Amino acid sequence: MTKGTKAGLSRETFLAAQHTANVLQELANYLLTEKGFQYALLGKINSDPLEQRFGWYRQLAGANYFISVRQFLEAERKIRFKSLVNVNKLTMTEVTDIFREPEGHKAKINEEGDKLLACLSSDNLCSESDVQLSGEEGVVYYIGGYIARSLLKRTKCKSCSSLLAKNRSPPNLELLEDYEEGSSKKEEFCQLLNRGGLVTPSDHVYLTCMHVLQLKAELFDDDYTQELFLASSFPRAVFVNILTKKILNTSASDSIFSQVCVSSHSFQAFVPSIAAKFFNCMSKNFVQSINDKIHADRKRGNVKESSS
């Protein structure tokens, strides 16, 4: 509470508490008198299921706080579909067939990806020694660990864990001129957030995440490419499509796509998932920045109206 404010609840909170108390009293009288209940556990009546539902909506929308109507409807369909899968006991093969993208969608995604790729200044990515980030290494390192942890939960191959994560050693990629300083910064950042459950991403996951960030910068630095990308019907799929093609055209292709585990599983199969998950994080930040700008413009407009 800041200086000058009065103690007590806000008007909205007070009205909500008053309404809740009155309704619970009427509900208890109804259950005990008309329905003949011996007792009523009013503490069991809460908004947890509703809050859980909206929590699912935000998670399925890429952790965006302000989700769109389309994201809301898509999330609702996914939640309902999950309940149908549990009831009907569908196999993963049957579920995969249901969610398989139509050939028309794949062709459109590939077409939009080629169109955007032609607008970029280069059709390849920097090599490992040329990747430069300005103070974002720790954040990329942390998100890479989150993505690796998420993929480790899904994969059933124990050998693939070496492709996705490693125990506690920092990445040995020489991505900065002063490698020791860069590695210590990444380690220091993660140690500040670590409570014992963080996963250290592998070099391949870390490098892929930085290439994702590099591609995002290329797409959003130019107003035309940004507008063209945001107009896409499948922005995340188009982004993954472009990244895969750019990696194939660079020297990073051998260091990323040629990696296999003991069971001969290729790291290339994880690249689309890594790119999609990192894209979700970037989308959340992008939407937040747009919302902040809109609210700031509204505040400036209100200030001008009040002053005039």
CSV table of C-alpha atoms in Angstrom, one decimal:
chain,number,residue,atom,x,y,z
A,1,MET,CA,0.0,0.0,0.0
A,2,THR,CA,1.5,3.4,-1.0
A,3,LYS,CA,1.4,6.6,0.9
A,4,GLY,CA,-1.8,8.5,0.7
A,5,THR,CA,-4.1,5.5,0.0
A,6,LYS,CA,-6.8,4.5,2.4
A,7,ALA,CA,-6.9,1.1,4.1
A,8,GLY,CA,-9.5,-1.4,2.9
A,9,LEU,CA,-10.7,-3.2,-0.2
A,10,SER,CA,-11.2,-1.7,-3.6
A,11,ARG,CA,-14.8,-1.1,-4.7
A,12,GLU,CA,-14.8,-4.1,-7.1
A,13,THR,CA,-13.3,-6.5,-4.6
A,14,PHE,CA,-15.8,-5.4,-1.9
A,15,LEU,CA,-18.8,-5.9,-4.2
A,16,ALA,CA,-17.5,-9.3,-5.3
A,17,ALA,CA,-17.0,-10.4,-1.6
A,18,GLN,CA,-20.4,-9.1,-0.6
A,19,HIS,CA,-22.1,-10.9,-3.6
A,20,THR,CA,-20.3,-14.2,-2.8
A,21,ALA,CA,-21.4,-14.1,0.9
A,22,ASN,CA,-25.0,-13.4,0.0
A,23,VAL,CA,-25.2,-16.1,-2.6
A,24,LEU,CA,-23.5,-18.7,-0.3
A,25,GLN,CA,-26.1,-17.9,2.4
A,26,GLU,CA,-29.0,-18.3,0.0
A,27,LEU,CA,-27.5,-21.5,-1.4
A,28,ALA,CA,-27.1,-23.0,2.1
A,29,ASN,CA,-30.7,-22.1,3.0
A,30,TYR,CA,-31.9,-23.7,-0.2
A,31,LEU,CA,-29.9,-26.9,0.3
A,32,LEU,CA,-30.8,-27.4,4.0
A,33,THR,CA,-34.5,-26.4,3.9
A,34,GLU,CA,-35.8,-27.3,0.5
A,35,LYS,CA,-33.5,-30.2,-0.5
A,36,GLY,CA,-33.2,-31.7,3.0
A,37,PHE,CA,-29.4,-31.8,3.1
A,38,GLN,CA,-28.0,-32.5,6.6
A,39,TYR,CA,-25.0,-30.3,5.9
A,40,ALA,CA,-23.4,-28.3,3.1
A,41,LEU,CA,-19.6,-27.9,2.6
A,42,LEU,CA,-19.5,-24.3,1.3
A,43,GLY,CA,-15.7,-24.3,1.3
A,44,LYS,CA,-15.8,-26.7,-1.6
A,45,ILE,CA,-17.5,-24.1,-3.8
A,46,ASN,CA,-14.7,-22.1,-5.4
A,47,SER,CA,-13.5,-20.9,-8.8
A,48,ASP,CA,-10.5,-23.3,-9.1
A,49,PRO,CA,-12.0,-25.3,-12.1
A,50,LEU,CA,-12.7,-22.0,-13.9
A,51,GLU,CA,-9.2,-20.7,-13.2
A,52,GLN,CA,-7.7,-24.0,-14.3
A,53,ARG,CA,-9.6,-23.8,-17.6
A,54,PHE,CA,-8.4,-20.4,-18.4
A,55,GLY,CA,-4.9,-21.5,-17.4
A,56,TRP,CA,-5.1,-24.2,-20.0
A,57,TYR,CA,-6.2,-21.6,-22.6
A,58,ARG,CA,-3.1,-19.4,-21.9
A,59,GLN,CA,-0.7,-22.4,-21.9
A,60,LEU,CA,-2.1,-23.8,-25.2
A,61,ALA,CA,-1.8,-20.3,-26.7
A,62,GLY,CA,1.9,-20.1,-26.0
A,63,ALA,CA,1.7,-18.6,-22.6
A,64,ASN,CA,0.1,-15.4,-24.0
A,65,TYR,CA,-1.8,-13.5,-21.3
A,66,PHE,CA,-4.0,-11.7,-23.9
A,67,ILE,CA,-5.1,-14.5,-26.1
A,68,SER,CA,-7.1,-14.0,-29.3
A,69,VAL,CA,-10.6,-15.4,-30.1
A,70,ARG,CA,-9.1,-17.9,-32.5
A,71,GLN,CA,-6.6,-19.1,-29.9
A,72,PHE,CA,-9.5,-19.4,-27.4
A,73,LEU,CA,-11.6,-21.6,-29.7
A,74,GLU,CA,-8.6,-23.7,-30.8
A,75,ALA,CA,-7.7,-24.3,-27.1
A,76,GLU,CA,-11.3,-25.3,-26.3
A,77,ARG,CA,-11.3,-27.8,-29.2
A,78,LYS,CA,-8.0,-29.3,-28.0
A,79,ILE,CA,-9.3,-29.7,-24.4
A,80,ARG,CA,-12.6,-31.3,-25.6
A,81,PHE,CA,-10.6,-33.6,-27.9
A,82,LYS,CA,-8.4,-34.7,-25.0
A,83,SER,CA,-11.5,-35.8,-23.1
A,84,LEU,CA,-12.8,-37.7,-26.1
A,85,VAL,CA,-9.4,-39.5,-26.5
A,86,ASN,CA,-9.5,-40.5,-22.8
A,87,VAL,CA,-13.0,-41.8,-23.1
A,88,ASN,CA,-12.6,-43.7,-26.4
A,89,LYS,CA,-9.1,-45.0,-25.5
A,90,LEU,CA,-7.6,-44.0,-28.8
A,91,THR,CA,-4.1,-45.1,-29.6
A,92,MET,CA,-1.3,-42.6,-30.5
A,93,THR,CA,-1.4,-43.8,-34.1
A,94,GLU,CA,-5.1,-43.0,-34.4
A,95,VAL,CA,-4.6,-39.6,-32.7
A,96,THR,CA,-1.7,-38.8,-35.1
A,97,ASP,CA,-3.8,-39.6,-38.1
A,98,ILE,CA,-6.6,-37.3,-36.9
A,99,PHE,CA,-4.1,-34.4,-36.4
A,100,ARG,CA,-2.2,-35.0,-39.6
A,101,GLU,CA,-2.1,-31.8,-41.7
A,102,PRO,CA,-3.8,-32.0,-45.1
A,103,GLU,CA,-1.6,-32.0,-48.1
A,104,GLY,CA,-3.1,-28.7,-49.1
A,105,HIS,CA,-1.9,-27.1,-45.9
A,106,LYS,CA,1.6,-28.4,-46.3
A,107,ALA,CA,1.8,-27.0,-49.9
A,108,LYS,CA,0.6,-23.6,-48.6
A,109,ILE,CA,3.1,-23.6,-45.8
A,110,ASN,CA,5.9,-24.5,-48.2
A,111,GLU,CA,4.8,-21.8,-50.6
A,112,GLU,CA,4.6,-19.1,-47.9
A,113,GLY,CA,8.0,-20.2,-46.6
A,114,ASP,CA,9.6,-19.9,-50.0
A,115,LYS,CA,8.1,-16.5,-50.5
A,116,LEU,CA,9.4,-15.2,-47.2
A,117,LEU,CA,12.8,-16.9,-47.8
A,118,ALA,CA,13.1,-15.0,-51.0
A,119,CYS,CA,12.6,-11.7,-49.2
A,120,LEU,CA,15.4,-12.3,-46.7
A,121,SER,CA,18.9,-10.9,-47.3
A,122,SER,CA,20.5,-14.3,-47.1
A,123,ASP,CA,19.2,-17.9,-47.5
A,124,ASN,CA,21.5,-19.4,-44.9
A,125,LEU,CA,22.4,-18.9,-41.3
A,126,CYS,CA,25.7,-17.9,-39.6
A,127,SER,CA,28.1,-20.7,-38.7
A,128,GLU,CA,28.8,-21.6,-35.1
A,129,SER,CA,31.8,-19.2,-34.8
A,130,ASP,CA,29.8,-16.2,-36.3
A,131,VAL,CA,26.7,-16.3,-34.1
A,132,GLN,CA,26.7,-13.2,-32.0
A,133,LEU,CA,24.2,-12.2,-29.4
A,134,SER,CA,24.2,-9.0,-27.3
A,135,GLY,CA,23.7,-10.1,-23.7
A,136,GLU,CA,21.0,-12.7,-24.6
A,137,GLU,CA,23.1,-15.8,-24.2
A,138,GLY,CA,21.9,-16.5,-20.7
A,139,VAL,CA,18.2,-16.2,-21.7
A,140,VAL,CA,18.7,-18.5,-24.8
A,141,TYR,CA,20.6,-21.0,-22.6
A,142,TYR,CA,17.8,-21.0,-20.0
A,143,ILE,CA,15.0,-21.4,-22.6
A,144,GLY,CA,17.1,-24.1,-24.3
A,145,GLY,CA,17.1,-26.1,-21.1
A,146,TYR,CA,13.4,-25.7,-20.7
A,147,ILE,CA,12.9,-27.0,-24.3
A,148,ALA,CA,15.3,-29.9,-23.6
A,149,ARG,CA,13.4,-30.9,-20.5
A,150,SER,CA,10.1,-30.8,-22.3
A,151,LEU,CA,11.4,-33.0,-25.1
A,152,LEU,CA,13.0,-35.5,-22.6
A,153,LYS,CA,9.6,-36.1,-21.2
A,154,ARG,CA,8.2,-37.1,-24.6
A,155,THR,CA,11.0,-39.2,-26.0
A,156,LYS,CA,11.2,-42.9,-25.0
A,157,CYS,CA,14.7,-43.4,-26.2
A,158,LYS,CA,17.2,-43.0,-23.3
A,159,SER,CA,20.1,-42.6,-25.8
A,160,CYS,CA,18.5,-39.5,-27.2
A,161,SER,CA,18.9,-37.7,-23.9
A,162,SER,CA,22.6,-37.1,-24.8
A,163,LEU,CA,21.4,-35.2,-27.9
A,164,LEU,CA,19.1,-33.0,-25.9
A,165,ALA,CA,20.8,-32.3,-22.6
A,166,LYS,CA,23.9,-32.9,-20.5
A,167,ASN,CA,24.4,-32.9,-16.8
A,168,ARG,CA,26.0,-29.7,-15.5
A,169,SER,CA,28.6,-28.7,-18.0
A,170,PRO,CA,28.3,-25.4,-20.0
A,171,PRO,CA,28.2,-25.5,-23.8
A,172,ASN,CA,31.6,-25.9,-25.5
A,173,LEU,CA,30.6,-23.9,-28.6
A,174,GLU,CA,32.9,-21.0,-29.2
A,175,LEU,CA,30.2,-18.5,-30.0
A,176,LEU,CA,31.9,-15.5,-28.6
A,177,GLU,CA,35.4,-14.0,-28.9
A,178,ASP,CA,35.8,-14.4,-25.2
A,179,TYR,CA,34.4,-17.9,-24.7
A,180,GLU,CA,35.1,-18.2,-21.0
A,181,GLU,CA,33.4,-14.9,-20.2
A,182,GLY,CA,30.3,-16.0,-22.3
A,183,SER,CA,30.1,-19.4,-20.7
A,184,SER,CA,30.4,-17.9,-17.2
A,185,LYS,CA,27.6,-15.4,-18.0
A,186,LYS,CA,25.3,-18.2,-19.1
A,187,GLU,CA,26.1,-20.3,-16.1
A,188,GLU,CA,25.7,-17.4,-13.7
A,189,PHE,CA,22.3,-16.5,-15.2
A,190,CYS,CA,21.0,-20.1,-14.8
A,191,GLN,CA,22.4,-20.5,-11.3
A,192,LEU,CA,20.4,-17.4,-10.2
A,193,LEU,CA,17.2,-19.2,-11.4
A,194,ASN,CA,18.1,-22.7,-10.5
A,195,ARG,CA,16.5,-24.4,-7.6
A,196,GLY,CA,17.8,-27.9,-8.5
A,197,GLY,CA,15.5,-28.8,-11.4
A,198,LEU,CA,17.0,-27.0,-14.4
A,199,VAL,CA,18.3,-29.0,-17.3
A,200,THR,CA,21.5,-28.0,-19.1
A,201,PRO,CA,20.8,-28.0,-22.9
A,202,SER,CA,23.1,-29.8,-25.2
A,203,ASP,CA,25.3,-27.9,-27.7
A,204,HIS,CA,22.9,-28.8,-30.5
A,205,VAL,CA,19.8,-27.6,-28.7
A,206,TYR,CA,21.6,-24.4,-27.7
A,207,LEU,CA,22.9,-23.7,-31.3
A,208,THR,CA,19.4,-24.4,-32.8
A,209,CYS,CA,17.8,-22.0,-30.3
A,210,MET,CA,20.3,-19.2,-31.3
A,211,HIS,CA,19.6,-19.8,-35.0
A,212,VAL,CA,15.8,-19.5,-34.2
A,213,LEU,CA,16.5,-16.2,-32.5
A,214,GLN,CA,18.6,-15.1,-35.5
A,215,LEU,CA,15.8,-15.9,-37.9
A,216,LYS,CA,13.3,-14.1,-35.8
A,217,ALA,CA,15.5,-11.0,-36.0
A,218,GLU,CA,15.7,-11.2,-39.8
A,219,LEU,CA,12.0,-11.5,-40.2
A,220,PHE,CA,11.1,-8.7,-37.8
A,221,ASP,CA,13.8,-6.2,-38.6
A,222,ASP,CA,12.1,-5.3,-41.9
A,223,ASP,CA,8.6,-4.0,-41.9
A,224,TYR,CA,7.6,-5.7,-45.1
A,225,THR,CA,8.8,-9.1,-44.1
A,226,GLN,CA,7.2,-8.7,-40.7
A,227,GLU,CA,3.9,-7.8,-42.2
A,228,LEU,CA,4.1,-10.6,-44.7
A,229,PHE,CA,5.0,-13.1,-42.0
A,230,LEU,CA,2.2,-12.0,-39.6
A,231,ALA,CA,-0.3,-12.3,-42.5
A,232,SER,CA,0.4,-16.0,-42.8
A,233,SER,CA,-2.3,-18.5,-42.0
A,234,PHE,CA,0.2,-20.8,-40.3
A,235,PRO,CA,2.9,-18.5,-38.8
A,236,ARG,CA,4.6,-21.1,-36.6
A,237,ALA,CA,4.6,-23.8,-39.3
A,238,VAL,CA,6.0,-21.3,-41.8
A,239,PHE,CA,8.7,-20.2,-39.4
A,240,VAL,CA,9.8,-23.8,-38.8
A,241,ASN,CA,9.8,-24.4,-42.6
A,242,ILE,CA,12.0,-21.4,-43.2
A,243,LEU,CA,14.4,-22.4,-40.4
A,244,THR,CA,14.8,-25.9,-41.7
A,245,LYS,CA,15.6,-24.7,-45.2
A,246,LYS,CA,18.1,-22.1,-43.9
A,247,ILE,CA,19.9,-24.7,-41.8
A,248,LEU,CA,20.2,-27.0,-44.8
A,249,ASN,CA,21.9,-24.1,-46.7
A,250,THR,CA,24.5,-23.4,-44.1
A,251,SER,CA,27.6,-25.1,-42.6
A,252,ALA,CA,25.5,-25.7,-39.5
A,253,SER,CA,23.7,-28.4,-41.4
A,254,ASP,CA,26.3,-31.1,-40.7
A,255,SER,CA,26.8,-30.1,-37.0
A,256,ILE,CA,23.0,-30.3,-36.4
A,257,PHE,CA,21.3,-32.7,-38.8
A,258,SER,CA,24.1,-35.3,-38.8
A,259,GLN,CA,24.0,-36.0,-35.1
A,260,VAL,CA,22.6,-39.4,-34.1
A,261,CYS,CA,22.2,-41.2,-30.8
A,262,VAL,CA,23.4,-44.8,-30.1
A,263,SER,CA,20.0,-46.1,-31.4
A,264,SER,CA,20.5,-44.2,-34.7
A,265,HIS,CA,17.9,-41.6,-34.0
A,266,SER,CA,18.7,-38.3,-35.7
A,267,PHE,CA,18.7,-35.0,-34.0
A,268,GLN,CA,17.1,-33.6,-37.1
A,269,ALA,CA,13.8,-35.0,-35.9
A,270,PHE,CA,13.9,-32.7,-32.8
A,271,VAL,CA,14.6,-29.5,-34.7
A,272,PRO,CA,11.0,-28.7,-35.7
A,273,SER,CA,9.8,-29.2,-32.0
A,274,ILE,CA,12.7,-27.0,-30.7
A,275,ALA,CA,11.9,-24.3,-33.2
A,276,ALA,CA,8.1,-24.4,-32.5
A,277,LYS,CA,8.6,-24.2,-28.7
A,278,PHE,CA,11.1,-21.3,-29.0
A,279,PHE,CA,8.7,-19.6,-31.4
A,280,ASN,CA,5.9,-19.8,-28.7
A,281,CYS,CA,8.2,-18.0,-26.2
A,282,MET,CA,9.0,-15.3,-28.8
A,283,SER,CA,5.4,-14.9,-29.8
A,284,LYS,CA,4.4,-14.3,-26.2
A,285,ASN,CA,7.0,-11.5,-25.8
A,286,PHE,CA,6.0,-10.0,-29.2
A,287,VAL,CA,2.3,-9.9,-28.3
A,288,GLN,CA,3.1,-8.4,-24.9
A,289,SER,CA,5.1,-5.6,-26.5
A,290,ILE,CA,2.3,-4.8,-28.9
A,291,ASN,CA,-0.2,-4.7,-26.1
A,292,ASP,CA,2.0,-2.5,-24.0
A,293,LYS,CA,2.3,-0.1,-26.9
A,294,ILE,CA,-1.5,0.0,-27.4
A,295,HIS,CA,-2.1,0.7,-23.7
A,296,ALA,CA,0.7,3.4,-23.7
A,297,ASP,CA,-1.0,5.1,-26.7
A,298,ARG,CA,-4.3,5.0,-24.9
A,299,LYS,CA,-2.9,6.5,-21.8
A,300,ARG,CA,-1.2,9.3,-23.8
A,301,GLY,CA,-4.6,10.0,-25.5
A,302,ASN,CA,-6.4,10.2,-22.2
A,303,VAL,CA,-3.8,12.6,-20.8
A,304,LYS,CA,-4.2,14.9,-23.9
A,305,GLU,CA,-8.0,14.8,-23.6
A,306,SER,CA,-7.9,15.7,-19.9
A,307,SER,CA,-5.4,18.5,-20.4
A,308,SER,CA,-7.4,20.0,-23.2
